PDB file of C-alpha atoms in Angstrom:
ATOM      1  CA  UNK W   1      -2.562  41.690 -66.725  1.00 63.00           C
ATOM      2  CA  UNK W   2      -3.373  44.634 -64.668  1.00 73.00           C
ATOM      3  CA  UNK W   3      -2.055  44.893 -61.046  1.00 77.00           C
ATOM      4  CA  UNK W   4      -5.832  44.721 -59.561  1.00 83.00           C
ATOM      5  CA  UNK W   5      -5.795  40.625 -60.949  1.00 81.00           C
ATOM      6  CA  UNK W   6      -3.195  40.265 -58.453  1.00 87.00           C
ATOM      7  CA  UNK W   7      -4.022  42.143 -55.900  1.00 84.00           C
ATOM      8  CA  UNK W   8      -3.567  40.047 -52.580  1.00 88.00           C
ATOM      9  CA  UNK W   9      -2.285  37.018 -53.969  1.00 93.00           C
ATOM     10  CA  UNK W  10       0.072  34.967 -51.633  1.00 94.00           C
ATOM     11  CA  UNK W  11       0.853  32.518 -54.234  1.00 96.00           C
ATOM     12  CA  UNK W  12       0.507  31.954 -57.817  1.00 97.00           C
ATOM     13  CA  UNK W  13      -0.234  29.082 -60.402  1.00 97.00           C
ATOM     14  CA  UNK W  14       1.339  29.165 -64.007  1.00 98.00           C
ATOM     15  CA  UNK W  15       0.283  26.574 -66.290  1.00 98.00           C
ATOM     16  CA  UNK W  16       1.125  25.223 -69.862  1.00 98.00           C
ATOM     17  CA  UNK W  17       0.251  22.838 -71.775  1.00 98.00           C
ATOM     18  CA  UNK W  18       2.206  20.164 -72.907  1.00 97.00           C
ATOM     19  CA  UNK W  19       0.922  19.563 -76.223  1.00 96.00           C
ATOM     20  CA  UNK W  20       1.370  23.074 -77.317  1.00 96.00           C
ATOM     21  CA  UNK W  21       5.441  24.046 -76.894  1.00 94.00           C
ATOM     22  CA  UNK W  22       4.445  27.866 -77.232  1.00 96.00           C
ATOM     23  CA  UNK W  23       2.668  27.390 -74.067  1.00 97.00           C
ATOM     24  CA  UNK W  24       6.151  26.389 -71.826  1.00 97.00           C
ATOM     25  CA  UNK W  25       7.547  29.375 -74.090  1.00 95.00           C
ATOM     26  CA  UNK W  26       5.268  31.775 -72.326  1.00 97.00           C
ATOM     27  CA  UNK W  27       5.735  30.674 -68.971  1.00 98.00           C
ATOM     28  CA  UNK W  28       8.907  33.332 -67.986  1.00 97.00           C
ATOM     29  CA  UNK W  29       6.518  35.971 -69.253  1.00 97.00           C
ATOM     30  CA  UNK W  30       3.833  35.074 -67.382  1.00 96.00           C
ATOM     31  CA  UNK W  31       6.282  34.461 -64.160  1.00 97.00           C
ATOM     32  CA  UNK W  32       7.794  37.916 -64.788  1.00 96.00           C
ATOM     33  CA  UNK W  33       4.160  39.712 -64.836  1.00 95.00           C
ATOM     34  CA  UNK W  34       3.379  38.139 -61.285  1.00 95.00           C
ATOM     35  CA  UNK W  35       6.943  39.489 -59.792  1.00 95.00           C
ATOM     36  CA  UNK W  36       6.475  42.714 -61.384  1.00 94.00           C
ATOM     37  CA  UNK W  37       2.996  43.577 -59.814  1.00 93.00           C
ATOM     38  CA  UNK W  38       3.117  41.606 -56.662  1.00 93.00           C
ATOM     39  CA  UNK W  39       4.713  40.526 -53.674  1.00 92.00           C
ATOM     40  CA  UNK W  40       4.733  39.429 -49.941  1.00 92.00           C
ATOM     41  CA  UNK W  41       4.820  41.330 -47.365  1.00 89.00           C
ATOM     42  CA  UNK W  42       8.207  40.584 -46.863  1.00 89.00           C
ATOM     43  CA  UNK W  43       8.838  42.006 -50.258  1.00 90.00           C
ATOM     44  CA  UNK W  44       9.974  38.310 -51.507  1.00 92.00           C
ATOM     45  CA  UNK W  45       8.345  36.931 -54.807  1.00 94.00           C
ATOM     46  CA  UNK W  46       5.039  35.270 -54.660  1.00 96.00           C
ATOM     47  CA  UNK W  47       5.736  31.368 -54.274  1.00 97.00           C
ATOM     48  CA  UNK W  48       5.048  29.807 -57.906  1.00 98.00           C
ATOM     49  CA  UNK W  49       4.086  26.365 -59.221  1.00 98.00           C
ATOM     50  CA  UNK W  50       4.433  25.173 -62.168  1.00 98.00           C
ATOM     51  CA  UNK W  51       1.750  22.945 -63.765  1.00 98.00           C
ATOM     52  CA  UNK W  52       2.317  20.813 -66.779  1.00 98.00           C
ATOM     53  CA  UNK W  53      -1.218  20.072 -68.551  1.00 98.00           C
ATOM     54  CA  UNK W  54      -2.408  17.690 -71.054  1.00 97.00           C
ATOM     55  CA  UNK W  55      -0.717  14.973 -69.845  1.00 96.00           C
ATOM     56  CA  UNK W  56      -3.574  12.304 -70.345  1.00 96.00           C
ATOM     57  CA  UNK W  57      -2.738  12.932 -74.016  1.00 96.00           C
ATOM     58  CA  UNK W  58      -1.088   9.803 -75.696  1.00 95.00           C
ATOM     59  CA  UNK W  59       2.404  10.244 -77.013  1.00 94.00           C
ATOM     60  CA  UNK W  60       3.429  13.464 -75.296  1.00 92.00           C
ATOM     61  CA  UNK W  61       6.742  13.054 -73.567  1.00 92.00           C
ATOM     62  CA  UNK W  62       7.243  15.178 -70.675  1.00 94.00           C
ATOM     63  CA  UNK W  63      10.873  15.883 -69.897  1.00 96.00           C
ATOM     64  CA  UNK W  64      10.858  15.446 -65.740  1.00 97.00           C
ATOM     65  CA  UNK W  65      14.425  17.004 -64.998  1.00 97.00           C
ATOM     66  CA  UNK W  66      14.159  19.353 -68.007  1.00 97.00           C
ATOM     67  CA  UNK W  67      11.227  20.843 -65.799  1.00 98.00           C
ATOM     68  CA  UNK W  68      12.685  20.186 -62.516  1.00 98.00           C
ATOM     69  CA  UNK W  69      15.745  22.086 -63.327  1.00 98.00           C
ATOM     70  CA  UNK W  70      14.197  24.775 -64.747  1.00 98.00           C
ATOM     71  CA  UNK W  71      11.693  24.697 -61.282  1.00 98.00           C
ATOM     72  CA  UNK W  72      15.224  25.055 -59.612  1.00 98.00           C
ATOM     73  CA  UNK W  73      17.010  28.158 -61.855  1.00 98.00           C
ATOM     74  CA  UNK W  74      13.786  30.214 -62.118  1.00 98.00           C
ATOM     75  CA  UNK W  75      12.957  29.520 -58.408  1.00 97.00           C
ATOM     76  CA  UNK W  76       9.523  27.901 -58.558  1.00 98.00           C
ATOM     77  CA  UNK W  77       8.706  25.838 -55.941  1.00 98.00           C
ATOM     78  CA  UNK W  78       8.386  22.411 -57.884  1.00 98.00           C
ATOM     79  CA  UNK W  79       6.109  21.390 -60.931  1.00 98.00           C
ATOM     80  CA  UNK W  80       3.878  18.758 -61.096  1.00 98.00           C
ATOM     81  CA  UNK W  81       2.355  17.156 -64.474  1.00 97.00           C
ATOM     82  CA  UNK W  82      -1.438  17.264 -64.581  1.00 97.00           C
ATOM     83  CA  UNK W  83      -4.584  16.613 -66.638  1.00 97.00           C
ATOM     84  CA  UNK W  84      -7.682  18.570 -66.106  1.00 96.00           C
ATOM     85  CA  UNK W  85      -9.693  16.454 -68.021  1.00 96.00           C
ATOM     86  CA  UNK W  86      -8.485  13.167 -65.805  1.00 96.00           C
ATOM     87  CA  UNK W  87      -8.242  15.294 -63.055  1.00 96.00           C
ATOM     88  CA  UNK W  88      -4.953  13.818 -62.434  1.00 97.00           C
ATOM     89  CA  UNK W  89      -2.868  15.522 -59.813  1.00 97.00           C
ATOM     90  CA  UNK W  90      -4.397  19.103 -59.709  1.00 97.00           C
ATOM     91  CA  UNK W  91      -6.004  18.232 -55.854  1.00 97.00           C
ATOM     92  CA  UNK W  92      -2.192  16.664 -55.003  1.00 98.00           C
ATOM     93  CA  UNK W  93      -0.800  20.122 -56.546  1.00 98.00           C
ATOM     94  CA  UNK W  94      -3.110  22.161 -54.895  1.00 97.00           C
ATOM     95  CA  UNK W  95      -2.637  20.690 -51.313  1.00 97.00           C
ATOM     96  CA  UNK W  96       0.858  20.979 -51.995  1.00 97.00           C
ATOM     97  CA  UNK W  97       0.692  24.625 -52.731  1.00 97.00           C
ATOM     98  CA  UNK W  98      -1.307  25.045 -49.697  1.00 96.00           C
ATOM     99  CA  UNK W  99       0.415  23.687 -47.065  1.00 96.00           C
ATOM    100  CA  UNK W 100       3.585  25.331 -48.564  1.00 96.00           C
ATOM    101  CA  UNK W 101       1.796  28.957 -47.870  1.00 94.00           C
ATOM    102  CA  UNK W 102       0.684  27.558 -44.267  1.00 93.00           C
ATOM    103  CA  UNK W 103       4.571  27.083 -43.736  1.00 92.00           C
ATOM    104  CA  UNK W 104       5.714  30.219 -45.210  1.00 87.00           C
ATOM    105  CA  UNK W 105       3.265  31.608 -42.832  1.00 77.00           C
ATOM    106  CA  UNK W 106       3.924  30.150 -39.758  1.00 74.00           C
ATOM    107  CA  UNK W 107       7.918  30.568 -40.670  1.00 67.00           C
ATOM    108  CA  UNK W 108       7.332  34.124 -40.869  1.00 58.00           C
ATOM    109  CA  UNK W 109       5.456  35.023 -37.524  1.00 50.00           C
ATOM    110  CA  UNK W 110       7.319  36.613 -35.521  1.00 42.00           C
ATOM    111  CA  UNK W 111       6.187  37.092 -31.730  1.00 40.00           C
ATOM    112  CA  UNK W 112       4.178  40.453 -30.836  1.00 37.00           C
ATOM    113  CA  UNK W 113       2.601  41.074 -34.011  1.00 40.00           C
ATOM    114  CA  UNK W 114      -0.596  40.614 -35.595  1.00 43.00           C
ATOM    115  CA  UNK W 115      -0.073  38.157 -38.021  1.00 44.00           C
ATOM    116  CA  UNK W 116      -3.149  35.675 -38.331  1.00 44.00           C
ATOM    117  CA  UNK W 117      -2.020  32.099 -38.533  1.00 46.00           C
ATOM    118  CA  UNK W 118      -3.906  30.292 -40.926  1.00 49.00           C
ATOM    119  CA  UNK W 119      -3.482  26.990 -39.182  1.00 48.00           C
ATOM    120  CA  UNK W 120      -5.138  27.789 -36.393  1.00 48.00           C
ATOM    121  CA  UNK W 121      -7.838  29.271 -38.385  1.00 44.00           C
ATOM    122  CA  UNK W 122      -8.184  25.515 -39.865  1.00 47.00           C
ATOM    123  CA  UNK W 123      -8.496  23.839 -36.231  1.00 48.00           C
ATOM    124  CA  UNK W 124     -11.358  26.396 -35.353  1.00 44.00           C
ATOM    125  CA  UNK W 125     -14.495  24.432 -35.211  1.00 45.00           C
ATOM    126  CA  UNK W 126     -16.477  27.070 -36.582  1.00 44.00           C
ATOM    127  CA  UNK W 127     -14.079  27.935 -39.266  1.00 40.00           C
ATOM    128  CA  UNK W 128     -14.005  24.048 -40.139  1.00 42.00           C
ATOM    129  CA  UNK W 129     -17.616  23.511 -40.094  1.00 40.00           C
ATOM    130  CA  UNK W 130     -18.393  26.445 -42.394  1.00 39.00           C
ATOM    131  CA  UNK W 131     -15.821  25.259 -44.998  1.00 39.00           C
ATOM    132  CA  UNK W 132     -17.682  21.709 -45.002  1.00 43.00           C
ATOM    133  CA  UNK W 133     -20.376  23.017 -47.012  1.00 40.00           C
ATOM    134  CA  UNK W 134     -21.006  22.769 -50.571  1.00 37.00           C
ATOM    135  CA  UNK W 135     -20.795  25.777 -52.419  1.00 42.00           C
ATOM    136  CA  UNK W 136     -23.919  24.902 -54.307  1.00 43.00           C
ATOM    137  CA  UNK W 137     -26.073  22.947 -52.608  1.00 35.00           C
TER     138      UNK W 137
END
């Protein structure tokens, strides 16, 4: 992908699916396309999860520390094993992914500079009241 798909990104999302092998195959590749066209501003790799799809599918085996230890070696933050279809564990791995950016970001502010902290963005009434509506209604 082109460097504009990633432009701003403060995390990413790589998923496979666990019914198709190819798919976990691909996953370096696509990990190596993020760190090679973006970064934080501390010029440290984009925080990654890993997402392991399909898993409402009957007699797929998903290996757990297989995917945890490769989580660990190609630094990923963790993995979780989800189903789109169930929509089984994608809000858990979102919120996850979340509050591990609202971390990095409060880890990294550093006194006297302009950094906006995105947890006290969340507390603001007005902030929180606009992101109670519906999209589409």
């Amino acid at each position: 992908m082109t460097r504009v798909y990633y432009k701003y990104a403060i995390a990413a999302v790589i998923v496979f699916d666990v019914s198709r092998p190819a798919t976990f195959d691909a996953v370096l590749k696509w990990m190596n396309d993020v760190n090679s066209k973006v970064m934080l501003a501390n010029e440290q790799p984009v925080p990654m999860l890993l997402l392991a799809n399909k898993t409402d599918i009957q007699g797929i085996y998903v290996d757990a520390d297989m995917l945890t230890d490769f989580c660990k070696k190609h630094r990923f933050i963790t993995w979780f094993p989800t189903s789109a279809k169930d929509n089984l564990n994608i809000e858990k791995a979102m919120q996850f992914l979340v509050q591990y950016i609202l971390d990095l970001s409060t880890d990294s502010k550093h006194p006297g500079t302009d950094n906006i902290n995105l947890t006290d963005l969340a507390a603001d009434p007005e902030v929180g009241e606009k992101s109670q509506k519906k999209c589409c209604s």
